[in-house]
Amino acid sequence: NNSKYLEDALASCMLQTYKDFKIYIIDDNSKENIYKVVKKFENALNICYVKNEVNFGPAKSRNIGIEMGMGELISFLDSDDVWDENKLMNSVNIFYLDKKVGMTCGNYRVWVNRQRVKPPFYSRNIDVNFETLKRVNFVASGSVTVRRAVLDDVGLFNENYIIAEDYDLW
């Protein structure tokens, strides 16, 4: 039920400097007319729209999109988030420079009432690893790009979780 923000999210996709991507919009049985917003972008973006018959929650909805996709790399963008115009280009470049990289994530900023942007969440570089993640989830879903092979190896989002499904996967 975030149609009022979805337009901003899709507009940020249009502005990406990296253009070779497909968008899977999984409408988790919203009460709003999400497809009305999607239609505005259909000619400009490569979009696949799916409406769940019931509300499954974020984990299963994300898994549906992952399973539908065919790409080697998967990025996440929630309907109330926006990407920096170089988000995909920066992520893709890291994967092509180092074949050992399985996942990228980056800094992010929070909008306050969609009017003011807070400073970046990280004030310094952080080594995101298992030990640091046990203390704090430094990984914002919308900043993540992951190799499909990694998800094939470790599994997808745990559908038993209503919250923190992303934290569990990272």
Coordinates of C-alpha atoms in Angstrom, one line a residue:
N1 CA 0.0 0.0 0.0
N2 CA 2.7 2.5 -1.0
S3 CA 1.5 3.6 -4.4
K4 CA 2.2 7.3 -3.4
Y5 CA 5.9 6.4 -3.2
L6 CA 6.1 3.8 -6.0
E7 CA 6.2 6.5 -8.6
D8 CA 9.4 7.9 -7.1
A9 CA 10.9 4.4 -6.9
L10 CA 10.2 3.8 -10.6
A11 CA 11.4 7.2 -11.6
S12 CA 14.8 6.4 -9.9
C13 CA 15.0 3.3 -12.0
M14 CA 14.5 5.4 -15.1
L15 CA 17.4 7.6 -14.1
Q16 CA 19.9 4.7 -13.7
T17 CA 23.1 5.1 -15.7
Y18 CA 23.2 1.3 -16.1
K19 CA 20.3 0.4 -18.4
D20 CA 20.3 -3.4 -18.9
F21 CA 17.9 -4.5 -16.2
K22 CA 14.3 -5.8 -15.8
I23 CA 12.0 -4.8 -13.0
Y24 CA 9.7 -7.3 -11.2
I25 CA 7.0 -5.6 -9.3
I26 CA 5.4 -7.9 -6.8
D27 CA 2.1 -6.4 -5.6
D28 CA 1.5 -8.2 -2.3
N29 CA -2.3 -8.0 -2.7
S30 CA -2.4 -4.2 -2.1
K31 CA -5.7 -2.5 -1.5
E32 CA -4.5 0.3 -3.8
N33 CA -4.4 0.3 -7.6
I34 CA -0.6 -0.3 -7.9
Y35 CA -1.0 -1.2 -11.6
K36 CA -2.2 2.3 -12.3
V37 CA 1.2 3.6 -11.3
V38 CA 3.1 0.8 -13.1
K39 CA 1.2 1.6 -16.4
K40 CA 2.8 5.1 -16.4
F41 CA 6.3 3.5 -16.7
E42 CA 5.6 0.4 -18.9
N43 CA 6.8 2.1 -22.1
A44 CA 10.0 3.4 -20.5
L45 CA 11.0 0.5 -18.3
N46 CA 11.2 -3.3 -18.8
I47 CA 8.6 -4.2 -16.2
C48 CA 6.9 -7.5 -15.2
Y49 CA 4.0 -6.9 -12.8
V50 CA 2.5 -9.6 -10.6
K51 CA -0.3 -9.3 -8.1
N52 CA -0.3 -11.9 -5.4
E53 CA -3.8 -13.5 -4.8
V54 CA -3.3 -13.0 -1.1
N55 CA -1.0 -11.0 1.1
F56 CA 2.1 -13.2 1.6
G57 CA 4.4 -10.7 3.2
P58 CA 7.8 -9.4 2.2
A59 CA 9.8 -12.6 2.2
K60 CA 7.6 -14.6 0.0
S61 CA 7.0 -11.6 -2.3
R62 CA 10.7 -11.1 -2.7
N63 CA 11.2 -14.8 -3.4
I64 CA 8.5 -14.7 -6.1
G65 CA 10.4 -11.9 -7.9
I66 CA 13.7 -13.7 -7.5
E67 CA 12.3 -17.0 -8.9
M68 CA 10.8 -15.2 -11.8
G69 CA 13.9 -13.4 -12.7
M70 CA 16.6 -14.7 -15.1
G71 CA 19.5 -12.4 -14.4
E72 CA 22.8 -13.3 -12.9
L73 CA 22.5 -10.3 -10.5
I74 CA 19.5 -9.3 -8.4
S75 CA 18.9 -5.9 -6.8
F76 CA 16.2 -5.0 -4.4
L77 CA 14.1 -1.8 -4.3
D78 CA 11.1 -1.4 -2.0
S79 CA 8.3 0.8 -3.2
D80 CA 9.1 3.5 -0.7
D81 CA 12.8 3.7 -1.6
V82 CA 14.7 5.4 -4.4
W83 CA 18.1 4.6 -5.9
D84 CA 20.9 7.0 -6.6
E85 CA 21.3 7.2 -10.4
N86 CA 24.6 5.3 -10.3
K87 CA 23.5 2.5 -7.9
L88 CA 23.2 -0.2 -10.5
M89 CA 26.4 0.9 -12.4
N90 CA 28.4 0.9 -9.2
S91 CA 27.2 -2.5 -8.1
V92 CA 27.6 -4.2 -11.5
N93 CA 31.1 -2.8 -11.9
I94 CA 32.2 -4.4 -8.5
F95 CA 30.9 -7.8 -9.6
Y96 CA 32.7 -7.6 -12.9
L97 CA 35.9 -6.4 -11.3
D98 CA 36.0 -9.2 -8.7
K99 CA 34.3 -12.6 -9.5
K100 CA 34.6 -13.6 -5.9
V101 CA 32.2 -10.9 -4.7
G102 CA 28.8 -12.4 -3.9
M103 CA 26.9 -9.4 -2.6
T104 CA 27.3 -5.6 -2.5
C105 CA 25.6 -3.1 -0.3
G106 CA 26.1 0.6 0.3
N107 CA 25.3 3.6 2.3
Y108 CA 21.9 5.2 2.4
R109 CA 20.0 8.2 3.6
V110 CA 16.6 8.6 5.1
W111 CA 13.9 11.0 4.0
V112 CA 12.1 12.7 6.8
N113 CA 8.5 13.2 5.7
R114 CA 9.7 13.1 2.0
Q115 CA 10.9 16.7 2.5
R116 CA 14.3 16.6 4.2
V117 CA 17.1 14.1 3.6
K118 CA 19.2 13.1 6.6
P119 CA 23.0 12.7 6.3
P120 CA 24.3 9.3 5.1
F121 CA 23.6 6.5 7.6
Y122 CA 27.3 5.5 7.8
S123 CA 29.7 8.2 8.9
R124 CA 32.7 6.0 8.2
N125 CA 33.5 2.9 6.2
I126 CA 32.2 -0.3 7.8
D127 CA 33.5 -3.8 7.2
V128 CA 30.2 -5.6 6.8
N129 CA 30.8 -9.2 7.8
F130 CA 29.2 -11.9 9.9
E131 CA 30.6 -10.5 13.2
T132 CA 29.4 -7.0 12.6
L133 CA 26.0 -8.2 11.4
K134 CA 25.5 -10.1 14.6
R135 CA 25.6 -6.7 16.4
V136 CA 23.8 -4.3 13.9
N137 CA 22.1 -4.7 10.5
F138 CA 24.2 -2.3 8.5
V139 CA 22.6 -3.5 5.2
A140 CA 19.6 -1.7 3.8
S141 CA 17.7 -3.9 1.4
G142 CA 17.5 -1.2 -1.3
S143 CA 21.3 -1.0 -1.4
V144 CA 21.8 -4.7 -2.0
T145 CA 22.8 -6.4 -5.3
V146 CA 23.5 -10.1 -5.0
R147 CA 24.6 -12.9 -7.3
R148 CA 21.9 -15.4 -8.1
A149 CA 24.4 -18.2 -7.5
V150 CA 24.8 -17.0 -3.9
L151 CA 21.0 -17.2 -3.4
D152 CA 21.1 -20.7 -5.0
D153 CA 23.7 -21.7 -2.5
V154 CA 22.4 -20.2 0.7
G155 CA 18.7 -20.1 0.0
L156 CA 16.1 -17.3 -0.4
F157 CA 14.3 -15.2 2.2
N158 CA 12.9 -17.2 5.1
E159 CA 9.1 -17.0 4.5
N160 CA 8.4 -17.7 8.2
Y161 CA 9.7 -14.3 9.1
I162 CA 7.3 -11.3 8.9
I163 CA 10.1 -8.9 9.8
A164 CA 13.9 -9.1 9.7
E165 CA 13.7 -11.5 6.7
D166 CA 16.4 -9.4 5.1
Y167 CA 18.6 -9.4 8.1
D168 CA 18.3 -13.2 8.4
L169 CA 19.5 -13.6 4.7
W170 CA 22.4 -11.2 4.9

